[in-house]
PDB file of C-alpha atoms in Angstrom:
ATOM      1  CA  GLU A 239    -224.657  77.155-108.617  1.00  0.00           C
ATOM      2  CA  ILE A 240    -225.546  77.720-112.256  1.00  0.00           C
ATOM      3  CA  GLN A 241    -229.239  77.324-111.454  1.00  0.00           C
ATOM      4  CA  GLU A 242    -228.951  80.105-108.877  1.00  0.00           C
ATOM      5  CA  VAL A 243    -227.404  82.383-111.496  1.00  0.00           C
ATOM      6  CA  LEU A 244    -230.019  81.515-114.106  1.00  0.00           C
ATOM      7  CA  SER A 245    -232.967  81.768-111.730  1.00  0.00           C
ATOM      8  CA  ALA A 246    -231.892  85.288-110.748  1.00  0.00           C
ATOM      9  CA  PHE A 247    -232.540  86.350-114.366  1.00  0.00           C
ATOM     10  CA  GLN A 248    -235.699  84.288-114.893  1.00  0.00           C
ATOM     11  CA  ASP A 249    -238.150  87.172-114.374  1.00  0.00           C
ATOM     12  CA  GLN A 250    -236.173  89.296-116.825  1.00  0.00           C
ATOM     13  CA  VAL A 251    -236.100  86.796-119.674  1.00  0.00           C
ATOM     14  CA  VAL A 252    -239.144  84.522-119.341  1.00  0.00           C
ATOM     15  CA  LEU A 253    -242.584  85.701-120.411  1.00  0.00           C
ATOM     16  CA  LYS A 254    -245.374  85.155-117.935  1.00  0.00           C
ATOM     17  CA  ARG A 255    -248.596  83.440-119.034  1.00  0.00           C
ATOM     18  CA  GLY A 256    -250.607  85.850-121.183  1.00  0.00           C
ATOM     19  CA  GLU A 257    -247.704  88.281-121.598  1.00  0.00           C
ATOM     20  CA  THR A 258    -246.544  89.078-125.121  1.00  0.00           C
ATOM     21  CA  ALA A 259    -242.981  89.587-126.221  1.00  0.00           C
ATOM     22  CA  PRO A 260    -241.916  93.073-127.268  1.00  0.00           C
ATOM     23  CA  PRO A 261    -241.405  93.605-131.001  1.00  0.00           C
ATOM     24  CA  ASP A 262    -238.055  92.511-132.397  1.00  0.00           C
ATOM     25  CA  PRO A 263    -235.840  95.586-132.679  1.00  0.00           C
ATOM     26  CA  GLY A 264    -234.024  93.925-135.591  1.00  0.00           C
ATOM     27  CA  LEU A 265    -230.629  94.089-133.903  1.00  0.00           C
ATOM     28  CA  SER A 266    -229.904  90.389-134.287  1.00  0.00           C
ATOM     29  CA  THR A 267    -231.060  89.706-137.806  1.00  0.00           C
ATOM     30  CA  LEU A 268    -227.667  89.017-139.315  1.00  0.00           C
ATOM     31  CA  ARG A 269    -227.374  85.441-140.441  1.00  0.00           C
ATOM     32  CA  PRO A 270    -224.407  83.505-139.023  1.00  0.00           C
ATOM     33  CA  ASP A 271    -221.536  82.805-141.407  1.00  0.00           C
ATOM     34  CA  GLY A 272    -221.183  79.445-143.098  1.00  0.00           C
ATOM     35  CA  HIS A 273    -223.510  76.700-144.230  1.00  0.00           C
ATOM     36  CA  GLY A 274    -224.858  74.009-141.998  1.00  0.00           C
ATOM     37  CA  PRO A 275    -227.807  73.469-139.669  1.00  0.00           C
ATOM     38  CA  TYR A 276    -226.792  76.260-137.263  1.00  0.00           C
ATOM     39  CA  SER A 277    -226.377  78.994-139.855  1.00  0.00           C
ATOM     40  CA  ASP A 278    -229.175  77.732-142.104  1.00  0.00           C
ATOM     41  CA  ALA A 279    -231.564  77.829-139.135  1.00  0.00           C
ATOM     42  CA  GLY A 280    -230.596  81.440-138.459  1.00  0.00           C
ATOM     43  CA  GLY A 281    -228.348  80.949-135.437  1.00  0.00           C
ATOM     44  CA  VAL A 282    -229.058  80.907-131.751  1.00  0.00           C
ATOM     45  CA  TYR A 283    -232.279  82.933-131.652  1.00  0.00           C
ATOM     46  CA  PRO A 284    -234.452  80.780-133.935  1.00  0.00           C
ATOM     47  CA  LEU A 285    -232.939  77.646-132.373  1.00  0.00           C
ATOM     48  CA  ALA A 286    -233.768  78.992-128.893  1.00  0.00           C
ATOM     49  CA  TRP A 287    -237.336  79.635-130.036  1.00  0.00           C
ATOM     50  CA  PHE A 288    -237.529  76.065-131.315  1.00  0.00           C
ATOM     51  CA  ALA A 289    -236.086  74.756-128.018  1.00  0.00           C
ATOM     52  CA  ASP A 290    -238.629  76.801-126.047  1.00  0.00           C
ATOM     53  CA  LEU A 291    -241.560  75.399-128.032  1.00  0.00           C
ATOM     54  CA  LEU A 292    -240.161  71.858-127.914  1.00  0.00           C
ATOM     55  CA  VAL A 293    -239.616  71.869-124.141  1.00  0.00           C
ATOM     56  CA  GLU A 294    -243.125  73.254-123.570  1.00  0.00           C
ATOM     57  CA  SER A 295    -244.796  70.688-125.824  1.00  0.00           C
ATOM     58  CA  SER A 296    -242.712  67.746-124.583  1.00  0.00           C
ATOM     59  CA  LEU A 297    -243.551  68.483-120.961  1.00  0.00           C
ATOM     60  CA  ALA A 298    -247.229  69.051-121.781  1.00  0.00           C
ATOM     61  CA  VAL A 299    -247.613  65.831-123.780  1.00  0.00           C
ATOM     62  CA  GLY A 300    -245.665  63.741-121.275  1.00  0.00           C
ATOM     63  CA  TYR A 301    -242.733  62.619-123.413  1.00  0.00           C
ATOM     64  CA  THR A 302    -240.405  63.777-120.650  1.00  0.00           C
ATOM     65  CA  VAL A 303    -240.100  63.041-116.956  1.00  0.00           C
ATOM     66  CA  PRO A 304    -242.201  65.724-115.193  1.00  0.00           C
ATOM     67  CA  LEU A 305    -240.295  68.476-113.419  1.00  0.00           C
ATOM     68  CA  SER A 306    -242.025  67.478-110.182  1.00  0.00           C
ATOM     69  CA  GLN A 307    -240.167  64.153-110.357  1.00  0.00           C
ATOM     70  CA  ARG A 308    -236.778  65.703-111.147  1.00  0.00           C
ATOM     71  CA  LYS A 309    -234.064  67.255-109.028  1.00  0.00           C
ATOM     72  CA  PRO A 310    -235.407  70.126-106.890  1.00  0.00           C
ATOM     73  CA  GLY A 311    -234.677  73.506-108.437  1.00  0.00           C
ATOM     74  CA  LEU A 312    -234.782  72.367-112.052  1.00  0.00           C
ATOM     75  CA  THR A 313    -237.069  74.740-113.934  1.00  0.00           C
ATOM     76  CA  LYS A 314    -238.558  74.957-117.406  1.00  0.00           C
ATOM     77  CA  ALA A 315    -236.418  78.011-118.013  1.00  0.00           C
ATOM     78  CA  GLY A 316    -233.312  76.062-117.052  1.00  0.00           C
ATOM     79  CA  LEU A 317    -234.274  73.177-119.330  1.00  0.00           C
ATOM     80  CA  LYS A 318    -234.910  75.563-122.209  1.00  0.00           C
ATOM     81  CA  TYR A 319    -231.467  77.082-121.751  1.00  0.00           C
ATOM     82  CA  LEU A 320    -229.753  73.678-121.614  1.00  0.00           C
ATOM     83  CA  VAL A 321    -231.659  72.338-124.637  1.00  0.00           C
ATOM     84  CA  THR A 322    -230.807  75.506-126.583  1.00  0.00           C
ATOM     85  CA  GLU A 323    -227.135  75.146-125.693  1.00  0.00           C
ATOM     86  CA  LEU A 324    -227.130  71.470-126.671  1.00  0.00           C
ATOM     87  CA  LEU A 325    -229.038  72.020-129.915  1.00  0.00           C
ATOM     88  CA  CYS A 326    -226.853  74.923-131.032  1.00  0.00           C
ATOM     89  CA  ASN A 327    -223.734  72.849-130.405  1.00  0.00           C
ATOM     90  CA  ALA A 328    -225.181  69.791-132.183  1.00  0.00           C
ATOM     91  CA  ALA A 329    -226.141  71.985-135.157  1.00  0.00           C
ATOM     92  CA  GLY A 330    -222.571  73.272-135.516  1.00  0.00           C
ATOM     93  CA  GLY A 331    -222.802  76.507-133.554  1.00  0.00           C
ATOM     94  CA  PRO A 332    -220.160  77.911-131.208  1.00  0.00           C
ATOM     95  CA  GLU A 333    -222.093  77.162-128.006  1.00  0.00           C
ATOM     96  CA  VAL A 334    -220.364  74.852-125.540  1.00  0.00           C
ATOM     97  CA  VAL A 335    -222.392  72.147-123.814  1.00  0.00           C
ATOM     98  CA  THR A 336    -221.809  72.647-120.109  1.00  0.00           C
ATOM     99  CA  SER A 337    -223.908  69.751-118.855  1.00  0.00           C
ATOM    100  CA  ARG A 338    -222.809  66.816-120.974  1.00  0.00           C
ATOM    101  CA  GLY A 339    -223.571  63.458-119.365  1.00  0.00           C
ATOM    102  CA  PHE A 340    -225.584  64.775-116.396  1.00  0.00           C
ATOM    103  CA  ASP A 341    -229.046  63.211-116.179  1.00  0.00           C
ATOM    104  CA  ASP A 342    -230.208  66.046-113.917  1.00  0.00           C
ATOM    105  CA  ALA A 343    -229.556  68.530-116.739  1.00  0.00           C
ATOM    106  CA  LYS A 344    -231.137  66.541-119.581  1.00  0.00           C
ATOM    107  CA  LEU A 345    -234.527  67.312-121.069  1.00  0.00           C
ATOM    108  CA  GLY A 346    -235.479  63.928-119.645  1.00  0.00           C
ATOM    109  CA  VAL A 347    -237.136  62.249-122.611  1.00  0.00           C
ATOM    110  CA  LYS A 348    -238.403  58.861-121.529  1.00  0.00           C
ATOM    111  CA  PRO A 349    -236.647  56.128-123.559  1.00  0.00           C
ATOM    112  CA  SER A 350    -239.991  54.595-124.560  1.00  0.00           C
ATOM    113  CA  HIS A 351    -241.106  57.975-125.950  1.00  0.00           C
ATOM    114  CA  TRP A 352    -238.049  58.798-128.094  1.00  0.00           C
ATOM    115  CA  THR A 353    -239.745  58.085-131.437  1.00  0.00           C
ATOM    116  CA  SER A 354    -242.833  60.086-130.442  1.00  0.00           C
ATOM    117  CA  PHE A 355    -240.597  62.893-129.183  1.00  0.00           C
ATOM    118  CA  LEU A 356    -238.826  63.066-132.556  1.00  0.00           C
ATOM    119  CA  SER A 357    -242.201  63.210-134.298  1.00  0.00           C
ATOM    120  CA  GLU A 358    -243.180  66.088-132.003  1.00  0.00           C
ATOM    121  CA  ALA A 359    -239.844  67.773-132.790  1.00  0.00           C
ATOM    122  CA  ARG A 360    -240.585  67.510-136.536  1.00  0.00           C
ATOM    123  CA  GLY A 361    -243.919  69.235-136.002  1.00  0.00           C
ATOM    124  CA  VAL A 362    -242.384  71.984-133.878  1.00  0.00           C
ATOM    125  CA  ALA A 363    -239.562  72.489-136.405  1.00  0.00           C
ATOM    126  CA  SER A 364    -242.133  72.811-139.185  1.00  0.00           C
ATOM    127  CA  SER A 365    -243.928  75.491-137.177  1.00  0.00           C
ATOM    128  CA  VAL A 366    -240.666  77.467-136.957  1.00  0.00           C
ATOM    129  CA  TRP A 367    -239.054  76.881-140.384  1.00  0.00           C
ATOM    130  CA  GLY A 368    -241.881  75.371-142.434  1.00  0.00           C
ATOM    131  CA  ASP A 369    -241.572  71.991-144.087  1.00  0.00           C
ATOM    132  CA  SER A 370    -238.032  72.612-145.281  1.00  0.00           C
ATOM    133  CA  ASP A 371    -234.542  71.187-145.365  1.00  0.00           C
ATOM    134  CA  VAL A 372    -233.744  73.444-142.402  1.00  0.00           C
ATOM    135  CA  SER A 373    -236.444  71.734-140.319  1.00  0.00           C
ATOM    136  CA  LYS A 374    -235.068  68.344-141.268  1.00  0.00           C
ATOM    137  CA  SER A 375    -231.473  69.300-140.472  1.00  0.00           C
ATOM    138  CA  VAL A 376    -232.425  70.723-137.065  1.00  0.00           C
ATOM    139  CA  VAL A 377    -234.294  67.528-136.166  1.00  0.00           C
ATOM    140  CA  ALA A 378    -231.311  65.487-137.400  1.00  0.00           C
ATOM    141  CA  ALA A 379    -229.030  67.516-135.116  1.00  0.00           C
ATOM    142  CA  LEU A 380    -231.429  66.887-132.248  1.00  0.00           C
ATOM    143  CA  LYS A 381    -231.453  63.182-133.051  1.00  0.00           C
ATOM    144  CA  GLY A 382    -227.645  63.207-132.986  1.00  0.00           C
ATOM    145  CA  ALA A 383    -227.801  64.513-129.411  1.00  0.00           C
ATOM    146  CA  GLU A 384    -229.976  61.581-128.286  1.00  0.00           C
ATOM    147  CA  ALA A 385    -227.687  60.599-125.399  1.00  0.00           C
ATOM    148  CA  GLU A 386    -227.981  64.112-123.958  1.00  0.00           C
ATOM    149  CA  LEU A 387    -231.777  64.222-124.147  1.00  0.00           C
ATOM    150  CA  ILE A 388    -232.946  60.798-122.970  1.00  0.00           C
ATOM    151  CA  ILE A 389    -232.974  60.218-119.233  1.00  0.00           C
ATOM    152  CA  GLY A 390    -230.644  57.377-118.213  1.00  0.00           C
ATOM    153  CA  HIS A 391    -229.013  57.230-121.655  1.00  0.00           C
ATOM    154  CA  VAL A 392    -225.252  57.483-122.098  1.00  0.00           C
ATOM    155  CA  ALA A 393    -223.161  58.064-125.201  1.00  0.00           C
ATOM    156  CA  ALA A 394    -222.179  54.770-126.835  1.00  0.00           C
ATOM    157  CA  ASN A 395    -218.548  55.838-127.103  1.00  0.00           C
ATOM    158  CA  SER A 396    -216.316  58.875-126.914  1.00  0.00           C
ATOM    159  CA  LYS A 397    -216.971  59.661-130.608  1.00  0.00           C
ATOM    160  CA  ASP A 398    -220.525  60.614-129.587  1.00  0.00           C
ATOM    161  CA  ILE A 399    -219.159  63.423-127.424  1.00  0.00           C
ATOM    162  CA  LYS A 400    -217.930  66.637-129.051  1.00  0.00           C
TER     163      LYS A 400
END
């Protein structure tokens, strides 16, 4: 059901190939309160940008199970939303993870590619935040969400689940 809701908005929120985003009107430039990966990264919007770039590169390089081999109806846009939600939560943001423990909703990193995926994530984070402590903390948050990113992986114990 959630995919139906999200797919109805896909044309409104996803840029088509060759299309450029409109200029930022500056309405969401306030930094979130507090200190930690979420606020230091700038909140949901920069983290969503990171998630978008990471999903695109991971699918392109082959670190993840291709969408064609996943549950019908799963889209890149849906994955980007779920990864953003997961990353924001793992970084200390207020977002709630709605798909915890569901392989069909994971990014689908292949277990044998986890180390390479993290290396890719470091590169993508550097492209968003530069080679900074923020980049490192975002990748650390991503690493902490390993069980929710790797296909077939489950949390070792209930402490791994927020």
